[in-house]
Tab-separated table of C-alpha atoms in Angstrom:
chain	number	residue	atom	x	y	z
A	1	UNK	CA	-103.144	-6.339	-60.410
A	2	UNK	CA	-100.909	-7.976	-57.951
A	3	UNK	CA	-103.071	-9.603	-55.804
A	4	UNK	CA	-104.251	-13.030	-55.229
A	5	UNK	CA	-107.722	-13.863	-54.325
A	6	UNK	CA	-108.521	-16.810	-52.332
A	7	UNK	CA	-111.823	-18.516	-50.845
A	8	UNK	CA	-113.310	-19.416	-48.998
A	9	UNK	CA	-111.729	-18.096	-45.985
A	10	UNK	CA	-112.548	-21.475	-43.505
A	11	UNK	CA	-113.452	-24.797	-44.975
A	12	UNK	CA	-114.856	-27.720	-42.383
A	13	UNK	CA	-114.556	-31.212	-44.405
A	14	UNK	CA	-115.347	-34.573	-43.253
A	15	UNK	CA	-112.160	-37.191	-42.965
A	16	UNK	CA	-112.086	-38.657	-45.756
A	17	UNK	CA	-113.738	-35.981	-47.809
A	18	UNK	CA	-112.243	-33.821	-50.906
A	19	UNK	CA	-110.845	-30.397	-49.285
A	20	UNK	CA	-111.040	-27.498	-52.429
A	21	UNK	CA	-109.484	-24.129	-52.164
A	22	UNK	CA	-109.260	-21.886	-54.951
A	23	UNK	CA	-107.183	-18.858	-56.275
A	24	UNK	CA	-107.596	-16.283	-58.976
A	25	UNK	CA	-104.964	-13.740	-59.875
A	26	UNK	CA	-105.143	-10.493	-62.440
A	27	UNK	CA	-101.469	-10.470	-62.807
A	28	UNK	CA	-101.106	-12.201	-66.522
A	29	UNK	CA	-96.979	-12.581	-65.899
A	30	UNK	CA	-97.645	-14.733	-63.035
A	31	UNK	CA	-95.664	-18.099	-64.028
A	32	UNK	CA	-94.999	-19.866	-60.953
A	33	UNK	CA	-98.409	-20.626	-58.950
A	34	UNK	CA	-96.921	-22.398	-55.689
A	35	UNK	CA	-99.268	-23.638	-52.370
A	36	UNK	CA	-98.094	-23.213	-48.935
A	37	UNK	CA	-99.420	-24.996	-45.745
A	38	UNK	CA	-98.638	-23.054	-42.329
A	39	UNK	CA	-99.432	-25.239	-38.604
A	40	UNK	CA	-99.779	-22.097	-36.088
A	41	UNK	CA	-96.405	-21.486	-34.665
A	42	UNK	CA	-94.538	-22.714	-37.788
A	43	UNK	CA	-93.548	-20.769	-40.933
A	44	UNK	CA	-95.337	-21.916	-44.372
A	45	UNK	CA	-94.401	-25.054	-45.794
A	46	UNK	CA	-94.534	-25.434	-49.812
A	47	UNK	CA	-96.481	-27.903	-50.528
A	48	UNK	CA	-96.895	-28.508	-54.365
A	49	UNK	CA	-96.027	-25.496	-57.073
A	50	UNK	CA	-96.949	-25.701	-60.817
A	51	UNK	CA	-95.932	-23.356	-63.728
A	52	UNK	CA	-98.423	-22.651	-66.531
A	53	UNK	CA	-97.446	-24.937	-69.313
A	54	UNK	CA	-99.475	-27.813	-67.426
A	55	UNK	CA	-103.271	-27.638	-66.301
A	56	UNK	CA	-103.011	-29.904	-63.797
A	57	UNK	CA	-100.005	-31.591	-61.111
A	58	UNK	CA	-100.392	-34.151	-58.582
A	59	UNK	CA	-98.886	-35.230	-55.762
A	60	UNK	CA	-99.969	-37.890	-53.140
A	61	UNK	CA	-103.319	-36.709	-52.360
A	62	UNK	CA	-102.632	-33.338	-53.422
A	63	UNK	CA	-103.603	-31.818	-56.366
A	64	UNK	CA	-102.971	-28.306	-58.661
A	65	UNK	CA	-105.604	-27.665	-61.265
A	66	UNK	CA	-104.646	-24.539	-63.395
A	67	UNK	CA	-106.838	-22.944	-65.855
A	68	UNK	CA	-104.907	-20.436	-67.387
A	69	UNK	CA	-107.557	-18.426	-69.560
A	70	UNK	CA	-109.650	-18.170	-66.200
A	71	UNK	CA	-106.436	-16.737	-64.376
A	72	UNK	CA	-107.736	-19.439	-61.584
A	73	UNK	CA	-106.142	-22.115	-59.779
A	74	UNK	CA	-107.104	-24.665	-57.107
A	75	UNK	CA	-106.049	-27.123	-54.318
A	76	UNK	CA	-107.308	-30.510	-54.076
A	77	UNK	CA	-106.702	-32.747	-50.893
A	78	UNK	CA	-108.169	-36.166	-51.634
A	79	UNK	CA	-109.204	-38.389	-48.989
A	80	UNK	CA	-108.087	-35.508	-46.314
A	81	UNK	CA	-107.327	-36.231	-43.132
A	82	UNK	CA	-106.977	-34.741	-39.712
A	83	UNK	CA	-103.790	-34.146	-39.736
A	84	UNK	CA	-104.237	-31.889	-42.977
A	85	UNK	CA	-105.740	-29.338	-40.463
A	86	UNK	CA	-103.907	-26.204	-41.170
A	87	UNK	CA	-103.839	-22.867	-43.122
A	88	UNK	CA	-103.418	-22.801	-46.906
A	89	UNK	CA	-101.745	-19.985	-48.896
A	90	UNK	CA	-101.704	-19.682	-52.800
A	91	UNK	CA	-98.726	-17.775	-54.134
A	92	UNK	CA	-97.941	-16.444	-57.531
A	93	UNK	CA	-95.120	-14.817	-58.983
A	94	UNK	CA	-94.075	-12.968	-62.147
A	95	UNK	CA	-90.201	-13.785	-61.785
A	96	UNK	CA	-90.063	-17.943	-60.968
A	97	UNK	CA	-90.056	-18.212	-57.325
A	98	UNK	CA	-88.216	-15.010	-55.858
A	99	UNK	CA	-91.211	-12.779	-55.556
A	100	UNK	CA	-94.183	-14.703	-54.239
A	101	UNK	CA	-97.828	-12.935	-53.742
A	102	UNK	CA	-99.641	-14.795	-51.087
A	103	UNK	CA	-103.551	-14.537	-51.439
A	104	UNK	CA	-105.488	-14.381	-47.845
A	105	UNK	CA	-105.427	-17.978	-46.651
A	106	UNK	CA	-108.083	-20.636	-46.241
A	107	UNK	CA	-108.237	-22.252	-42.270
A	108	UNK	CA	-109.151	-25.897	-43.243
A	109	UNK	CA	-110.604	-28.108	-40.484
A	110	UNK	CA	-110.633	-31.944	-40.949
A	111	UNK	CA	-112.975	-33.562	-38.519
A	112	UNK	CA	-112.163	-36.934	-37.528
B	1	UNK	CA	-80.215	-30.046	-42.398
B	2	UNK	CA	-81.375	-27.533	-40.006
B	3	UNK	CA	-83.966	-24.725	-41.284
B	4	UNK	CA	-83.610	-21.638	-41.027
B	5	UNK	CA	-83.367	-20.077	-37.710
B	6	UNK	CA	-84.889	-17.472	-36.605
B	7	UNK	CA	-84.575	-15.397	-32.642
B	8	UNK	CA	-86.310	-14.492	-30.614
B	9	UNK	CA	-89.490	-16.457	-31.118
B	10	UNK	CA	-91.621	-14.262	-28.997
B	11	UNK	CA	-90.964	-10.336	-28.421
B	12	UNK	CA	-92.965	-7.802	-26.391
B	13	UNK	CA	-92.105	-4.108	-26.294
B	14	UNK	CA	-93.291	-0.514	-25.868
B	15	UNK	CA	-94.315	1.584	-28.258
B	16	UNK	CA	-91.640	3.955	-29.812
B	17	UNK	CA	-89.147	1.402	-28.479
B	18	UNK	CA	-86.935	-0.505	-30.635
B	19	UNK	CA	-86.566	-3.987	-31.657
B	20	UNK	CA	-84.142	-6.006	-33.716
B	21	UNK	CA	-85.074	-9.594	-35.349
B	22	UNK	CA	-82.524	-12.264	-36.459
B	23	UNK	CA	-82.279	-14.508	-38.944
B	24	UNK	CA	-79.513	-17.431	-40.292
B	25	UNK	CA	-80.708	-19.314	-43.589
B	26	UNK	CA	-79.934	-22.414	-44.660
B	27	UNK	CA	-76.642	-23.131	-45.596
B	28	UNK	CA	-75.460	-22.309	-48.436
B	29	UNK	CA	-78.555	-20.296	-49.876
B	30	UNK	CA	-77.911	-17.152	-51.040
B	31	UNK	CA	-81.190	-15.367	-51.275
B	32	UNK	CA	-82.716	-14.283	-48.286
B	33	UNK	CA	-86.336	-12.671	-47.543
B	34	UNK	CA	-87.995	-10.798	-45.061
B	35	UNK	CA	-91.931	-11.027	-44.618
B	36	UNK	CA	-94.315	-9.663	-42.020
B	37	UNK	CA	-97.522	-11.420	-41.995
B	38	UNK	CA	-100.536	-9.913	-39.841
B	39	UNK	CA	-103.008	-12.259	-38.135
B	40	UNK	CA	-105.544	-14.017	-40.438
B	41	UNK	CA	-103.284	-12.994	-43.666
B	42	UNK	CA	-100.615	-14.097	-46.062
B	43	UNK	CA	-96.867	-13.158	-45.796
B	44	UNK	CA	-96.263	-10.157	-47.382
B	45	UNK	CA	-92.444	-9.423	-48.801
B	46	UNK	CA	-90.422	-6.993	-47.194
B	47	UNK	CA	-86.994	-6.976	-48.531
B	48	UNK	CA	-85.265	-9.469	-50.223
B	49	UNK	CA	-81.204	-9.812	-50.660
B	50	UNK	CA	-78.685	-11.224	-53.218
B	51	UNK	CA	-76.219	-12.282	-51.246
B	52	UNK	CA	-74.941	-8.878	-49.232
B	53	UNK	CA	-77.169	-6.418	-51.812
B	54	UNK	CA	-80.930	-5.612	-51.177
B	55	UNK	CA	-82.802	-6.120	-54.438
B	56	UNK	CA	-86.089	-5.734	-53.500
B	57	UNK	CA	-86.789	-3.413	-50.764
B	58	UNK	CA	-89.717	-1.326	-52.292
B	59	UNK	CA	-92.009	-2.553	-49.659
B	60	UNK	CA	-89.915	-2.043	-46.869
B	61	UNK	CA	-91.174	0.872	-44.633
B	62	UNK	CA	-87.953	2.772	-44.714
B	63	UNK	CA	-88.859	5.674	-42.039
B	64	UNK	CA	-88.563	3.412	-39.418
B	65	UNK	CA	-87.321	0.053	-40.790
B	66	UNK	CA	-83.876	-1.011	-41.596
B	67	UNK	CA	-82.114	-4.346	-42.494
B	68	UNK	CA	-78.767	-5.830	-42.737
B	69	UNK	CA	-77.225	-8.870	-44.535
B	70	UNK	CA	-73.429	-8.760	-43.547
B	71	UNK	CA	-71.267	-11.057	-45.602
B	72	UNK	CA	-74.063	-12.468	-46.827
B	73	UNK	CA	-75.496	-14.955	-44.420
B	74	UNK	CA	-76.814	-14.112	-41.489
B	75	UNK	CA	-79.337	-11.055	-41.494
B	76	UNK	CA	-80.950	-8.415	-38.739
B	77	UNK	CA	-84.122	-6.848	-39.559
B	78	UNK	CA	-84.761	-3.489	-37.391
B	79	UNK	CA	-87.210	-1.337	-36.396
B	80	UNK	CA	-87.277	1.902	-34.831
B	81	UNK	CA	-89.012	3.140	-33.119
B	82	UNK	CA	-92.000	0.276	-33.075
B	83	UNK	CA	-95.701	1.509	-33.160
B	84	UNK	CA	-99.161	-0.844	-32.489
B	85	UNK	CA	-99.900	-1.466	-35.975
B	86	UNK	CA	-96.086	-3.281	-36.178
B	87	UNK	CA	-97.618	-6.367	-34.131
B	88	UNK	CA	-97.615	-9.398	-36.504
B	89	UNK	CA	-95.090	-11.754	-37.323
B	90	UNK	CA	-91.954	-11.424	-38.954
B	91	UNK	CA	-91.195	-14.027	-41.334
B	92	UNK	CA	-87.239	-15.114	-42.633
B	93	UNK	CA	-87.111	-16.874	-46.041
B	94	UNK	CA	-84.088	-18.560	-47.686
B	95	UNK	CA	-83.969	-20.049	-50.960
B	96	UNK	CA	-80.406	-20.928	-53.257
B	97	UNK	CA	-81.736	-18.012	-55.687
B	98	UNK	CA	-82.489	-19.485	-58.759
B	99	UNK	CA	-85.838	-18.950	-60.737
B	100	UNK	CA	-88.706	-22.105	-59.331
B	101	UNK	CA	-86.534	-22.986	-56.504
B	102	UNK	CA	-88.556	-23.323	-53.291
B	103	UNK	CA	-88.266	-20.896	-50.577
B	104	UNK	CA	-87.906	-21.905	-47.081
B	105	UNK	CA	-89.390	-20.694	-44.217
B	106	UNK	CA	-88.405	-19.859	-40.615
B	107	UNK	CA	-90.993	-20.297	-37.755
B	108	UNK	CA	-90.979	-16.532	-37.028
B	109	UNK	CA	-90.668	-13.782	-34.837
B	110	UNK	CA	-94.069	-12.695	-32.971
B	111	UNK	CA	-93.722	-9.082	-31.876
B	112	UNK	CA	-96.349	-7.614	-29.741
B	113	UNK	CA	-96.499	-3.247	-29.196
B	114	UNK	CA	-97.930	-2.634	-25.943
């Protein structure tokens, strides 16, 4: 019930293109759904978080859509570009932001 | 404002020897977390401290791994003695402790067991 599913594993998109990841959790007390972007040899970055009394938070060209019945969350990166090329984490947590569950990561590729 | 710091980057031991990781958050932040995070997979939590006191340390292997937070800042993560399945990398996160607030990340410690 803890975990965090996330797919697809590696994602090639076109520059320019809409990158997708998505997340789906068990865990019903989750209330803090953060994203995390890692470049090898750094630690993870947060990138955008949202809580569950929104469906949806943007920033930039990243997006959070939440669907809260579902128990399923997703990453949009608008017009992505190369330099978007890392590893993306989801996260959830049942106690705000001090005990984060990472699902498996997604290796996105953005070719130029 | 500097990140948090992390030493040594890179480590490379024996089997059964032991090995010590250190880690300085960001000023000022009082919670402080320990993750080890295998190849190809998300951090998992370790330990994480209040200040000086361990709150959360029910994933900590405690036969053979230890940690520290002395007057609450800086904090040494231990293990002893290493086997294989300990390569990965170890993971300091700082974050000022309140419910929502974002948790920073060191670059890590990569430990390889020969």
């Amino acid at each position: 019930q803890q975990q965090v599913k996330q797919s697809p594993q590696s994602l090639i998109v076109q520059k320019g293109g809409i990158s997708i990841i998505n997340c789906a959790y068990e865990n019903t007390a989750f209330d803090y759904f953060p994203w995390y972007q890692q470049f090898p040899g750094k630690g993870p970055a947060l990138l955008i978080a949202i809580r569950p009394d929104v469906s949806e938070k943007k920033e930039g060209r990243f997006t959070i859509s939440f669907n809260k019945s579902a128990k399923q969350f997703s990453l949009h990166i608008m017009d992505s570009q190369p330099g978007d090329s890392a590893t993306y984490f989801c996260a959830a947590s049942a106690q705000g932001a001090q005990k984060l569950v990472f699902g498996q990561g997604t290796r996105l590729t953005i070719n130029p | 404002e500097a990140g948090v710091v992390q030493s040594p980057r890179y480590k490379i031991i024996e089997k059964k020897q032991p090995v010590a990781f250190w880690c300085n958050p960001i000023s000022g932040h009082n919670t402080l977390y320990w993750y080890l995070q295998n190849l190809g997979q998300g951090p998992e939590l370790l330990i994480r401290y209040e200040n000086e006191e361990a709150v959360d340390d029910s994933q900590l292997p405690k036969d053979r791994f230890s940690a520290e937070r002395l007057k609450g800042v800086d904090s040494t993560l231990k293990i002893q003695p290493a086997e294989l399945g300990d390569s990965a990398v170890y993971l300091c996160a700082s974050s000022l402790g309140s419910p929502y607030n974002e948790q920073f990340f060191g670059p890590g410690t990569r430990l390889t067991v020969l």
